[in-house]
Short mmCIF file of C-alpha atoms in Angstrom, two decimals:
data_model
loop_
_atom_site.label_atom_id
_atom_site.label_comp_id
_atom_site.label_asym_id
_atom_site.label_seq_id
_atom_site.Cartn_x
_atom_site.Cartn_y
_atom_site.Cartn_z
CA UNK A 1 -162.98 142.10 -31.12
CA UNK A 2 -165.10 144.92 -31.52
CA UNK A 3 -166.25 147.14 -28.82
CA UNK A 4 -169.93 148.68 -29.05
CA UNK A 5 -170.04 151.11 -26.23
CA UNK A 6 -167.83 152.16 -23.27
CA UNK A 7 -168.76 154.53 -20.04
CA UNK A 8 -166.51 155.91 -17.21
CA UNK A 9 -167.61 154.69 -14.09
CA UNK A 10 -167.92 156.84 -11.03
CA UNK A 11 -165.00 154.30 -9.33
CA UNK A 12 -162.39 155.39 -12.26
CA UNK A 13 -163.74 152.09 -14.21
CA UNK A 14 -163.67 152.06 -17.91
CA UNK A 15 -166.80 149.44 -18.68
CA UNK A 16 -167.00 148.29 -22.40
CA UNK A 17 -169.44 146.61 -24.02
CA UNK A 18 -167.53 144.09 -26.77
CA UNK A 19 -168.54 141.34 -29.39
CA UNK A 20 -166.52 138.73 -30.43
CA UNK A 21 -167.99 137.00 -33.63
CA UNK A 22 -170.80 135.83 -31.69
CA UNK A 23 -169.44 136.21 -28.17
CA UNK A 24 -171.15 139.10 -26.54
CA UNK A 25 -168.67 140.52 -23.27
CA UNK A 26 -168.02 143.07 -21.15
CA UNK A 27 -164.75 144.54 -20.11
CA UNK A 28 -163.84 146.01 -17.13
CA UNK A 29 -160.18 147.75 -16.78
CA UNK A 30 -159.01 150.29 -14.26
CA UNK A 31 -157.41 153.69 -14.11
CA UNK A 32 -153.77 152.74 -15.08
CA UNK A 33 -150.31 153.34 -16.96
CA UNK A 34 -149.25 150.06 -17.26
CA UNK A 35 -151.03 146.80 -18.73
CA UNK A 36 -153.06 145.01 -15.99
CA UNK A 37 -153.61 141.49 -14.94
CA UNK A 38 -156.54 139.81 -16.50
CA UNK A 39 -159.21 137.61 -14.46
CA UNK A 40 -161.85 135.95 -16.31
CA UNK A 41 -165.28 136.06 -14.65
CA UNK A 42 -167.43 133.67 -15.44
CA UNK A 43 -171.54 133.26 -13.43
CA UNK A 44 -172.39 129.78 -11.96
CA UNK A 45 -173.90 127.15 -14.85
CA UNK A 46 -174.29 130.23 -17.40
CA UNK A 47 -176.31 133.20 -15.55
CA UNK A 48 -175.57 136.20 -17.74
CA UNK A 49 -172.66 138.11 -17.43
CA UNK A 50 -174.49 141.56 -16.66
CA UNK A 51 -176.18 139.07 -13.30
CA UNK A 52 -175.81 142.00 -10.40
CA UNK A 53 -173.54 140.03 -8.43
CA UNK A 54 -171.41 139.28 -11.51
CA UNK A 55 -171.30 143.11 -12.00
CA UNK A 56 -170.44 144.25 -8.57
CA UNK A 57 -167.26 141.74 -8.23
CA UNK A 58 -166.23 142.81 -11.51
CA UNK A 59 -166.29 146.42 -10.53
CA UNK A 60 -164.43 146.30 -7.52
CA UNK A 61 -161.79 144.29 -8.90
CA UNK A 62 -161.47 146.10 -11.62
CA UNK A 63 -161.04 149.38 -8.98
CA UNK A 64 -158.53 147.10 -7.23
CA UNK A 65 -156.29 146.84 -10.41
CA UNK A 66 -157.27 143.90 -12.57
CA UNK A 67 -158.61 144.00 -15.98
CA UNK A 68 -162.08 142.02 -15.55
CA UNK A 69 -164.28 140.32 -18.80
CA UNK A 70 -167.10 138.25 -18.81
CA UNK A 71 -168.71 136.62 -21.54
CA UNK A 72 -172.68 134.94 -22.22
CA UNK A 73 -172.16 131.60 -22.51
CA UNK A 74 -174.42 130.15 -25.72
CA UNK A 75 -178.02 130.10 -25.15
CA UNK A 76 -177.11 132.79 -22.15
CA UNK A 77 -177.96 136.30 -21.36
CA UNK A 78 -178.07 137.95 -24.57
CA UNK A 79 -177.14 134.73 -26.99
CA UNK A 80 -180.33 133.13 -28.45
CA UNK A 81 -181.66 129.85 -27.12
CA UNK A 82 -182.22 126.44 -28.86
CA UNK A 83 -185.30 124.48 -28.39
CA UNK A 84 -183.30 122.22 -26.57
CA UNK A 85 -182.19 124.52 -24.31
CA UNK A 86 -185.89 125.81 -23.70
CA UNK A 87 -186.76 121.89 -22.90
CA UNK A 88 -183.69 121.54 -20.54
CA UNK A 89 -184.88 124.85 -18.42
CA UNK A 90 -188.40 123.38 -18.31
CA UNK A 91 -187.46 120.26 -17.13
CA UNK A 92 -185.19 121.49 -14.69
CA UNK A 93 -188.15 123.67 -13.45
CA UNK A 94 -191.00 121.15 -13.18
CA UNK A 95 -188.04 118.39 -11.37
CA UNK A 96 -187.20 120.98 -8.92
CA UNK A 97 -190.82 121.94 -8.21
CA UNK A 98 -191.91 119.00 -7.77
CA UNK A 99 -188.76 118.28 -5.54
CA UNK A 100 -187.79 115.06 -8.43
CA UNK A 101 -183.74 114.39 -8.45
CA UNK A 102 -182.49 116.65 -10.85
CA UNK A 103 -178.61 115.92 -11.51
CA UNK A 104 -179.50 113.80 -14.92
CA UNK A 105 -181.14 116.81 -15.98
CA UNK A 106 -178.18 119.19 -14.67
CA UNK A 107 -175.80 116.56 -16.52
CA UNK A 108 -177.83 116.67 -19.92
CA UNK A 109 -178.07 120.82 -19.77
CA UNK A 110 -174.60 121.61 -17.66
CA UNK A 111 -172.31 119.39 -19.62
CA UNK A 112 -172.92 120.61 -23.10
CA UNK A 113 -172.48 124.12 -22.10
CA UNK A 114 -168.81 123.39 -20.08
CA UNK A 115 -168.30 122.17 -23.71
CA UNK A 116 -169.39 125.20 -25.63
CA UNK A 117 -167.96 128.03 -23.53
CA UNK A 118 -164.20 126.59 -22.91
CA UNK A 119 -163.52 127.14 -26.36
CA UNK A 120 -165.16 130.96 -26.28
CA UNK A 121 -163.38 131.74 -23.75
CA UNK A 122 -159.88 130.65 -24.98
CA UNK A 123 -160.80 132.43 -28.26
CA UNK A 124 -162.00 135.35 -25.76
CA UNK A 125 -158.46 135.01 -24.17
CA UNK A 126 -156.59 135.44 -27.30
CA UNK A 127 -158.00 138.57 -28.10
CA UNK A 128 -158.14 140.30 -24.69
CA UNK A 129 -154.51 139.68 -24.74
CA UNK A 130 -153.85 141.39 -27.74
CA UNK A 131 -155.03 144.43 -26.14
CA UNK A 132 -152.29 147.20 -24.77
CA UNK A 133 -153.76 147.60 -21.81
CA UNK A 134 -154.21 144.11 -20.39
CA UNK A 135 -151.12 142.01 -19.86
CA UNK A 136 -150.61 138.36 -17.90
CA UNK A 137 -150.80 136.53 -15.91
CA UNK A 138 -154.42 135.53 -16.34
CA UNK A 139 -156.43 134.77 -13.08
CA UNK A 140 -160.34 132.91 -13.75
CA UNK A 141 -163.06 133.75 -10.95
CA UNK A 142 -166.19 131.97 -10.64
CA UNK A 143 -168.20 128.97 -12.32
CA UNK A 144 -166.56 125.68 -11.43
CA UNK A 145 -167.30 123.19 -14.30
CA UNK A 146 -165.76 125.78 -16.62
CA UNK A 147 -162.80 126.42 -14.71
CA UNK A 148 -162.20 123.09 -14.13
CA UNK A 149 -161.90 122.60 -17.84
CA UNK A 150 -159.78 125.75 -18.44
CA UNK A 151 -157.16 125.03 -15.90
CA UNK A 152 -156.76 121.76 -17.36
CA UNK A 153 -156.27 122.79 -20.76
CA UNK A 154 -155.05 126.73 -20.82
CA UNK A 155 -151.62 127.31 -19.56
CA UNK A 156 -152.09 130.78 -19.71
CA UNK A 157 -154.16 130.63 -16.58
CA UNK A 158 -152.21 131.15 -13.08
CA UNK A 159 -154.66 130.86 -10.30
CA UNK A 160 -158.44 130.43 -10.32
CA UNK A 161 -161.29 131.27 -7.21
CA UNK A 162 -164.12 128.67 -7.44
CA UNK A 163 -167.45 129.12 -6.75
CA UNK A 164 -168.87 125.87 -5.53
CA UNK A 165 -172.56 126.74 -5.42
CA UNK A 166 -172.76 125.80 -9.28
CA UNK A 167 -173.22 121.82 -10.77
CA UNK A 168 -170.38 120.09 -11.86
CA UNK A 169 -170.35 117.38 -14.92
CA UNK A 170 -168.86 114.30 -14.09
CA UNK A 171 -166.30 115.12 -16.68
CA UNK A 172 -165.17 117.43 -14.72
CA UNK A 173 -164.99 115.96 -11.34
CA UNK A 174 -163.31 113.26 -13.11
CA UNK A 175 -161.03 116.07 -14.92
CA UNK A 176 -160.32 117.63 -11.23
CA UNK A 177 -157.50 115.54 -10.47
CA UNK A 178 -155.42 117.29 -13.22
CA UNK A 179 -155.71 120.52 -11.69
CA UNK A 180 -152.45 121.95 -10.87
CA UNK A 181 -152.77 125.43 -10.37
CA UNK A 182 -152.90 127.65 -6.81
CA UNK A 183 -156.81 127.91 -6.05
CA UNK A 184 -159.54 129.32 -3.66
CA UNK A 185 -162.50 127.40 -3.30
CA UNK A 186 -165.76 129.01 -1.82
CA UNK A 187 -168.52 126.67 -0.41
CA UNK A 188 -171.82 128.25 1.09
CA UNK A 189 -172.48 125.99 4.22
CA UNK A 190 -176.25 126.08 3.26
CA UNK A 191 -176.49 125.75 -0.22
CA UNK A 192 -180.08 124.90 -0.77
CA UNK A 193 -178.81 123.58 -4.14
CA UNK A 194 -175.69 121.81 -3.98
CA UNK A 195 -174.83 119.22 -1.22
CA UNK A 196 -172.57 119.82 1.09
CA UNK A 197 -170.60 116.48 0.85
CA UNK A 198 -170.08 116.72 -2.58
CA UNK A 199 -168.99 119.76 -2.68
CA UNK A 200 -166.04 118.68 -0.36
CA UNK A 201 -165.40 115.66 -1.92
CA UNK A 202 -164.66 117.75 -5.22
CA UNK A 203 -162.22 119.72 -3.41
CA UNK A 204 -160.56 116.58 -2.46
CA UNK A 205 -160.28 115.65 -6.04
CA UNK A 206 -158.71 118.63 -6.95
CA UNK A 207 -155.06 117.70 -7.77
CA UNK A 208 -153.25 121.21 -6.81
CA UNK A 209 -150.97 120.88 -4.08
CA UNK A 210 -151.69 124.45 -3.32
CA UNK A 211 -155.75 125.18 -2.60
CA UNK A 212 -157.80 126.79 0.24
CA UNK A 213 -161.53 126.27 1.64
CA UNK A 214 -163.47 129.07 2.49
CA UNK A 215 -167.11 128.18 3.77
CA UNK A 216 -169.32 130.13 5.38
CA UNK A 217 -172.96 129.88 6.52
CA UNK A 218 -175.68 130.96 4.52
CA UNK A 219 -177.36 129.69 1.14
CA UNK A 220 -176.66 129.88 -1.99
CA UNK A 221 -176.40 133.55 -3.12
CA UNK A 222 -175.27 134.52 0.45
CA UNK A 223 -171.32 134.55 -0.25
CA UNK A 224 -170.28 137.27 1.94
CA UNK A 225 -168.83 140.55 0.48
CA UNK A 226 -165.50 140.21 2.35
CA UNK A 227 -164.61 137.13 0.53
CA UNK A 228 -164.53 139.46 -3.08
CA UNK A 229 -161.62 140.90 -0.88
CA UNK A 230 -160.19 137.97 -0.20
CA UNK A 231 -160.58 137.01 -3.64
CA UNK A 232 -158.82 139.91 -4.77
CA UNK A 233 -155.76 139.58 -2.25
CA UNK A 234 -155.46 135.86 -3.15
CA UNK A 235 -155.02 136.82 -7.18
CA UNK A 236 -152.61 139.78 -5.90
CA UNK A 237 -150.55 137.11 -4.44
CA UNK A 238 -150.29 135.18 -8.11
CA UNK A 239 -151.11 137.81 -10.33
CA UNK A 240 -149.25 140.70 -9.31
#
């Protein structure tokens, strides 16, 4: 891991700019003595991790005491794109436009990327750990398919907050069921983009024994801001 610039935020944030062989990241970490808890943050189907909203709950929980990284997922943010990918977007564009079903085209562009990143971030994981000043447990915030996939398969993550506004494979609906660790699952009443139904039928699957709904009206990007401090109390609970 190499980092490739760093600034001191006016909130006592230390904001780094990393690369990992071809991983670009950010880390966030806060003013402190001892190692802090790590959450992996991770945008809905592969928005770039410098997205606002990305930024903004990584800032404040970084102020509240966690270490915070996010990585571009390939062909995201600042990663170069395949023609493929370029052909997925379109289509995805055109289908939505002209108001065409678009899951088949979510399924051929989502599920390839679930497959791409799970392994980045575990390598990501490996070497954020190796770091002084972040220790475990390891909390994951955000995108749904992917943390599907890492709570099946990384052990070293405790708790995960799901954001359900994002399209899940079939894999991983299927791969729900195996899901075992304590969670927090946000739905937007009014998601313009995800039905409702399935949505709650996904939390169903999820196999935890230990899992809360939070929905609240509004559309897609209108999460409310109280619900980052929920978010943060709920990985202070398993994290801390």
């Amino acid at each position: 891991m190499q980092f490739t610039s760093e600034q001191r935020l006016d909130d006592g944030v230390l904001e780094r700019e990393f690369t990992l062989g071809d991983i670009p990241g950010t880390l966030w970490t806060p003013e402190s003595a001892a190692p802090a808890p790590l959450i992996l943050m991770a945008h809905n189907n592969g928005l770039p991790k410098g997205e606002p909203r990305l930024v903004a709950r990584a800032r404040h929980s970084a102020a509240y005491g966690y270490a915070v990284a996010a990585i571009d997922a390939a062909g995201c943010g600042d990663r170069p794109r395949s023609a493929a990918d370029e052909q997925a977007r379109a289509d995805l564009r055109r289908a939505m436009q002209a108001g065409e079903p678009v899951d088949e085209i979510f399924e051929s562009f989502i599920g390839p990327l679930v497959e791409k990143a799970v392994p980045e971030w575990q390598t990501t994981l490996d070497a954020l750990l190796a770091l002084p000043e972040i220790g475990g447990p390891v909390g994951y915030s955000g995108w749904t398919a992917v943390g599907i996939r890492l709570a099946v398969l990384e052990p070293r993550i405790a708790a995960a907050g799901f954001f359900a506004g994002g399209y899940v494979p079939r894999a991983q609906r299927e791969e729900a069921r195996q899901v075992t660790i304590p969670l927090l699952f946000l739905l937007q009443w009014d998601d313009e983009g995800n039905p409702r139904q399935r949505a709650l039928d996904l939390f169903d699957a999820l196999g935890t024994k230990e899992k809360t709904l939070h929905a609240n009206l509004g559309g897609h990007t209108g999460t409310p801001w109280f619900e980052v401090e929920d978010g943060n109390r709920f990985f202070g609970r398993h994290l801390k």
